[in-house]
Amino acid sequence: MTRRRIASLALSAALVAGGLTGVSTTSASAATRAPSWTRNCSTVNKAYPHGVGRAKAKDRVAGKAKRRPVTTFKRSDSLYNQAMRYNKRLDADRDGIACER
């Protein structure tokens, strides 16, 4: 074995023995944590009062309720996709608008 390879193996063994291997896993899990505003509709509506939807989404009005469709939501494909990645329940009627009011 070369000296470089021996030094690399010795360093790896020292890190494992010292318990320092968890350093990389904690930083990786911090990067995959869900944004706080995607927790539930109350937190989404604090940041975006009328909800977040896809750029070309239209509100689906169901039932006998004579309410007008929401049109003043934040139109952003990336925000909507981020919200759906962490909490699919935010868009219960699957019309492309999360937490519409």
Coordinates of N, CA, C and O in Angstrom, one line a residue:
M1 N 0.8 -1.2 0.0 CA 0.0 0.0 0.0 C 0.9 1.2 0.0 O 2.0 1.2 0.6
T2 N 0.3 2.3 -0.6 CA 1.1 3.5 -0.6 C 0.9 4.2 0.7 O 0.0 4.0 1.5
R3 N 1.8 5.2 1.0 CA 1.7 6.0 2.2 C 0.4 6.8 2.3 O -0.2 6.9 3.4
R4 N 0.0 7.3 1.1 CA -1.2 8.1 1.1 C -2.5 7.2 1.5 O -3.3 7.6 2.2
R5 N -2.5 6.0 1.0 CA -3.6 5.1 1.2 C -3.6 4.7 2.7 O -4.7 4.6 3.4
I6 N -2.4 4.4 3.3 CA -2.3 4.1 4.7 C -2.8 5.2 5.6 O -3.5 5.1 6.5
A7 N -2.4 6.5 5.2 CA -2.8 7.6 6.0 C -4.3 7.8 5.9 O -4.9 8.2 6.9
S8 N -4.9 7.6 4.8 CA -6.3 7.7 4.6 C -7.1 6.7 5.4 O -8.1 7.1 6.1
L9 N -6.6 5.5 5.4 CA -7.3 4.5 6.2 C -7.1 4.7 7.7 O -8.0 4.5 8.5
A10 N -5.9 5.2 8.1 CA -5.7 5.6 9.5 C -6.6 6.7 10.0 O -7.2 6.7 11.1
L11 N -6.8 7.7 9.1 CA -7.7 8.8 9.4 C -9.1 8.4 9.5 O -9.9 8.8 10.4
S12 N -9.6 7.5 8.6 CA -10.9 7.0 8.6 C -11.2 6.2 9.9 O -12.2 6.3 10.6
A13 N -10.2 5.4 10.3 CA -10.3 4.6 11.5 C -10.4 5.5 12.7 O -11.2 5.2 13.7
A14 N -9.7 6.5 12.8 CA -9.7 7.5 13.9 C -11.0 8.2 14.0 O -11.6 8.4 15.1
L15 N -11.6 8.5 12.8 CA -12.9 9.2 12.8 C -14.0 8.3 13.3 O -14.9 8.7 14.1
V16 N -14.0 7.0 12.9 CA -14.9 6.1 13.3 C -14.8 5.8 14.8 O -15.8 5.7 15.6
A17 N -13.6 5.6 15.3 CA -13.4 5.4 16.7 C -13.8 6.6 17.6 O -14.3 6.4 18.7
G18 N -13.6 7.8 17.0 CA -13.9 9.0 17.8 C -15.4 9.4 17.7 O -15.8 10.3 18.4
G19 N -16.1 8.7 16.8 CA -17.6 9.0 16.7 C -17.8 10.2 15.9 O -18.9 10.8 16.1
L20 N -16.9 10.6 15.1 CA -17.1 11.8 14.3 C -17.8 11.6 13.0 O -18.0 12.5 12.2
T21 N -18.2 10.4 12.7 CA -18.9 10.2 11.4 C -20.3 10.8 11.3 O -20.8 11.0 10.3
G22 N -20.9 11.0 12.5 CA -22.2 11.6 12.5 C -22.3 13.0 12.1 O -23.4 13.6 11.8
V23 N -21.2 13.7 11.9 CA -21.1 15.1 11.5 C -21.8 15.3 10.2 O -22.6 16.2 9.9
S24 N -21.4 14.5 9.2 CA -21.9 14.6 7.9 C -23.4 14.3 7.8 O -24.2 14.9 7.0
T25 N -23.9 13.3 8.6 CA -25.3 13.0 8.5 C -26.2 14.0 9.1 O -27.3 14.2 8.7
T26 N -25.7 14.7 10.1 CA -26.6 15.8 10.7 C -26.7 17.0 9.8 O -27.8 17.5 9.7
S27 N -25.7 17.3 9.0 CA -25.8 18.4 8.1 C -26.7 18.0 6.9 O -27.4 18.8 6.4
A28 N -26.6 16.8 6.5 CA -27.5 16.3 5.4 C -28.9 16.3 5.8 O -29.8 16.6 5.0
S29 N -29.2 15.9 7.1 CA -30.6 15.8 7.5 C -31.2 17.3 7.7 O -32.4 17.5 7.5
A30 N -30.3 18.2 8.0 CA -30.8 19.6 8.2 C -31.2 20.2 6.8 O -32.1 21.0 6.7
A31 N -30.5 19.7 5.8 CA -30.8 20.2 4.4 C -32.1 19.7 3.9 O -32.8 20.3 3.1
T32 N -32.6 18.5 4.4 CA -33.8 17.9 3.9 C -35.0 18.2 4.8 O -36.1 17.7 4.6
R33 N -34.8 19.0 5.8 CA -35.9 19.3 6.7 C -37.0 20.2 6.0 O -36.6 21.0 5.2
A34 N -38.2 20.0 6.4 CA -39.3 20.7 5.7 C -39.3 22.2 6.2 O -39.1 22.5 7.4
P35 N -39.6 23.1 5.3 CA -39.7 24.5 5.7 C -40.9 24.7 6.7 O -41.9 24.0 6.6
S36 N -40.7 25.6 7.6 CA -41.7 25.7 8.7 C -43.1 26.2 8.1 O -44.1 25.9 8.7
W37 N -43.1 26.9 7.0 CA -44.4 27.4 6.5 C -45.2 26.3 5.8 O -46.4 26.5 5.5
T38 N -44.7 25.1 5.6 CA -45.4 24.0 5.0 C -46.1 23.1 6.0 O -46.6 22.0 5.7
R39 N -46.0 23.4 7.3 CA -46.5 22.6 8.4 C -48.0 22.3 8.3 O -48.5 21.2 8.3
N40 N -48.8 23.4 8.1 CA -50.2 23.3 8.0 C -50.8 24.6 7.3 O -50.0 25.5 7.0
C41 N -52.1 24.6 7.1 CA -52.7 25.7 6.3 C -52.6 27.0 7.1 O -52.5 28.1 6.5
S42 N -52.6 27.0 8.4 CA -52.5 28.2 9.2 C -51.2 28.9 9.0 O -51.1 30.1 8.8
T43 N -50.1 28.1 8.9 CA -48.8 28.7 8.7 C -48.6 29.2 7.3 O -48.0 30.2 7.0
V44 N -49.2 28.4 6.3 CA -49.2 28.9 4.9 C -49.9 30.2 4.8 O -49.4 31.1 4.1
N45 N -51.1 30.3 5.4 CA -51.9 31.5 5.2 C -51.3 32.7 5.9 O -51.6 33.9 5.6
K46 N -50.4 32.5 6.9 CA -49.7 33.6 7.5 C -48.7 34.2 6.5 O -48.6 35.4 6.4
A47 N -48.1 33.4 5.7 CA -47.1 33.9 4.7 C -47.8 34.3 3.5 O -47.4 35.3 2.8
Y48 N -48.8 33.5 3.0 CA -49.5 33.8 1.8 C -51.0 33.8 2.1 O -51.7 32.7 2.1
P49 N -51.7 34.9 2.4 CA -53.0 35.0 2.9 C -54.1 34.2 2.1 O -55.1 33.7 2.6
H50 N -53.9 34.1 0.8 CA -55.0 33.5 0.0 C -54.5 32.1 -0.6 O -55.1 31.5 -1.4
G51 N -53.3 31.6 -0.1 CA -52.8 30.3 -0.5 C -51.7 30.4 -1.6 O -51.4 31.5 -2.0
V52 N -51.2 29.3 -1.9 CA -50.2 29.2 -2.9 C -50.6 28.2 -4.0 O -51.1 27.1 -3.7
G53 N -50.5 28.6 -5.3 CA -50.9 27.7 -6.3 C -50.0 27.7 -7.5 O -49.1 28.5 -7.6
R54 N -50.3 26.8 -8.4 CA -49.5 26.7 -9.7 C -49.8 27.9 -10.5 O -50.9 28.6 -10.3
A55 N -49.0 28.2 -11.4 CA -49.2 29.5 -12.2 C -50.5 29.5 -13.0 O -51.1 30.6 -13.1
K56 N -50.9 28.4 -13.5 CA -52.2 28.3 -14.3 C -53.3 27.6 -13.6 O -54.2 27.1 -14.3
A57 N -53.3 27.6 -12.3 CA -54.3 26.9 -11.5 C -55.6 27.7 -11.5 O -55.6 28.9 -11.5
K58 N -56.7 27.0 -11.4 CA -58.0 27.6 -11.2 C -58.7 26.9 -10.0 O -58.7 25.7 -9.9
D59 N -59.3 27.7 -9.1 CA -60.0 27.2 -8.0 C -61.2 26.4 -8.4 O -62.0 26.9 -9.2
R60 N -61.4 25.2 -7.8 CA -62.5 24.4 -8.1 C -63.5 24.6 -7.0 O -63.3 24.3 -5.8
V61 N -64.7 25.1 -7.3 CA -65.8 25.3 -6.3 C -66.7 24.1 -6.4 O -67.2 23.8 -7.4
A62 N -66.9 23.5 -5.2 CA -67.7 22.3 -5.2 C -68.9 22.5 -4.3 O -69.0 23.4 -3.5
G63 N -69.9 21.7 -4.6 CA -71.1 21.7 -3.7 C -72.1 22.8 -4.1 O -72.0 23.4 -5.1
K64 N -73.1 22.9 -3.2 CA -74.1 23.9 -3.5 C -73.8 25.3 -3.0 O -74.5 26.3 -3.1
A65 N -72.6 25.4 -2.3 CA -72.2 26.7 -1.8 C -72.0 27.7 -3.0 O -71.2 27.4 -3.9
K66 N -72.6 28.8 -2.9 CA -72.4 29.8 -4.0 C -71.3 30.7 -3.7 O -71.5 31.9 -3.6
R67 N -70.1 30.2 -3.6 CA -69.0 31.1 -3.3 C -68.2 31.3 -4.6 O -68.2 30.4 -5.5
R68 N -67.5 32.4 -4.7 CA -66.7 32.7 -5.9 C -65.4 32.0 -5.8 O -64.8 31.9 -4.7
P69 N -64.8 31.6 -6.9 CA -63.5 30.9 -6.9 C -62.4 31.9 -6.4 O -62.5 33.1 -6.7
V70 N -61.4 31.4 -5.7 CA -60.3 32.3 -5.3 C -59.4 32.6 -6.5 O -59.0 31.7 -7.2
T71 N -59.0 33.8 -6.7 CA -58.2 34.2 -7.8 C -57.0 35.0 -7.3 O -56.1 35.3 -8.1
T72 N -56.9 35.3 -6.0 CA -55.9 36.2 -5.5 C -54.7 35.5 -4.8 O -54.0 36.1 -4.0
F73 N -54.6 34.2 -5.0 CA -53.5 33.4 -4.4 C -52.2 33.7 -5.0 O -52.1 34.2 -6.1
K74 N -51.1 33.3 -4.3 CA -49.7 33.5 -4.9 C -49.5 32.5 -5.9 O -49.6 31.3 -5.7
R75 N -49.2 32.9 -7.1 CA -49.0 32.0 -8.3 C -47.5 31.7 -8.4 O -46.7 32.6 -8.8
S76 N -47.1 30.5 -8.0 CA -45.7 30.1 -8.1 C -45.6 28.6 -8.2 O -46.0 27.9 -7.2
D77 N -45.1 28.1 -9.3 CA -45.0 26.6 -9.4 C -44.0 26.1 -8.4 O -44.2 25.0 -7.8
S78 N -42.9 26.8 -8.2 CA -41.9 26.3 -7.3 C -42.3 26.2 -5.8 O -42.1 25.3 -5.1
L79 N -43.0 27.3 -5.4 CA -43.6 27.3 -4.0 C -44.6 26.2 -3.8 O -44.6 25.5 -2.8
Y80 N -45.5 26.0 -4.8 CA -46.5 25.0 -4.7 C -45.9 23.6 -4.7 O -46.2 22.8 -3.8
N81 N -44.9 23.3 -5.5 CA -44.2 22.0 -5.5 C -43.5 21.8 -4.2 O -43.5 20.7 -3.7
Q82 N -42.9 22.8 -3.7 CA -42.2 22.7 -2.4 C -43.2 22.3 -1.3 O -42.9 21.4 -0.5
A83 N -44.3 23.0 -1.3 CA -45.3 22.7 -0.3 C -45.9 21.3 -0.4 O -46.0 20.5 0.6
M84 N -46.1 20.8 -1.6 CA -46.6 19.5 -1.9 C -45.6 18.4 -1.6 O -46.0 17.3 -1.1
R85 N -44.3 18.7 -1.7 CA -43.3 17.7 -1.4 C -43.3 17.4 0.0 O -43.1 16.2 0.4
Y86 N -43.6 18.3 0.9 CA -43.5 18.1 2.3 C -44.9 17.8 3.0 O -45.0 17.2 4.0
N87 N -46.0 18.3 2.4 CA -47.3 18.1 3.0 C -48.4 18.1 1.9 O -48.9 19.1 1.6
K88 N -48.8 16.9 1.4 CA -49.8 16.8 0.3 C -51.2 17.2 0.8 O -52.0 17.5 0.0
R89 N -51.4 17.2 2.1 CA -52.7 17.5 2.6 C -53.1 19.0 2.5 O -54.2 19.4 2.6
L90 N -52.1 19.8 2.1 CA -52.4 21.3 2.0 C -53.3 21.6 0.8 O -54.1 22.5 0.8
D91 N -53.3 20.7 -0.2 CA -54.2 20.8 -1.3 C -55.2 19.7 -1.3 O -55.1 18.7 -2.1
A92 N -56.2 19.8 -0.5 CA -57.2 18.7 -0.2 C -58.0 18.4 -1.5 O -58.3 17.2 -1.8
D93 N -58.4 19.4 -2.2 CA -59.3 19.2 -3.4 C -58.5 19.0 -4.7 O -59.1 18.8 -5.7
R94 N -57.2 19.0 -4.6 CA -56.3 18.7 -5.7 C -56.6 19.6 -6.9 O -56.6 19.2 -8.1
D95 N -56.8 20.9 -6.7 CA -57.1 21.8 -7.8 C -55.9 22.6 -8.2 O -55.9 23.5 -9.1
G96 N -54.7 22.4 -7.5 CA -53.5 23.1 -7.9 C -53.3 24.3 -7.0 O -52.4 25.1 -7.2
I97 N -54.2 24.5 -6.0 CA -54.0 25.6 -5.1 C -54.0 25.1 -3.6 O -55.0 24.4 -3.2
A98 N -52.9 25.4 -2.9 CA -52.8 24.9 -1.5 C -53.3 25.9 -0.6 O -53.0 27.1 -0.7
C99 N -54.2 25.5 0.3 CA -54.7 26.4 1.4 C -55.4 27.7 0.9 O -55.2 28.8 1.4
E100 N -56.3 27.5 -0.1 CA -57.0 28.7 -0.7 C -58.0 29.2 0.3 O -58.6 28.4 1.0
R101 N -58.2 30.5 0.3 CA -59.2 31.2 1.2 C -60.0 32.1 0.3 O -59.5 32.8 -0.5

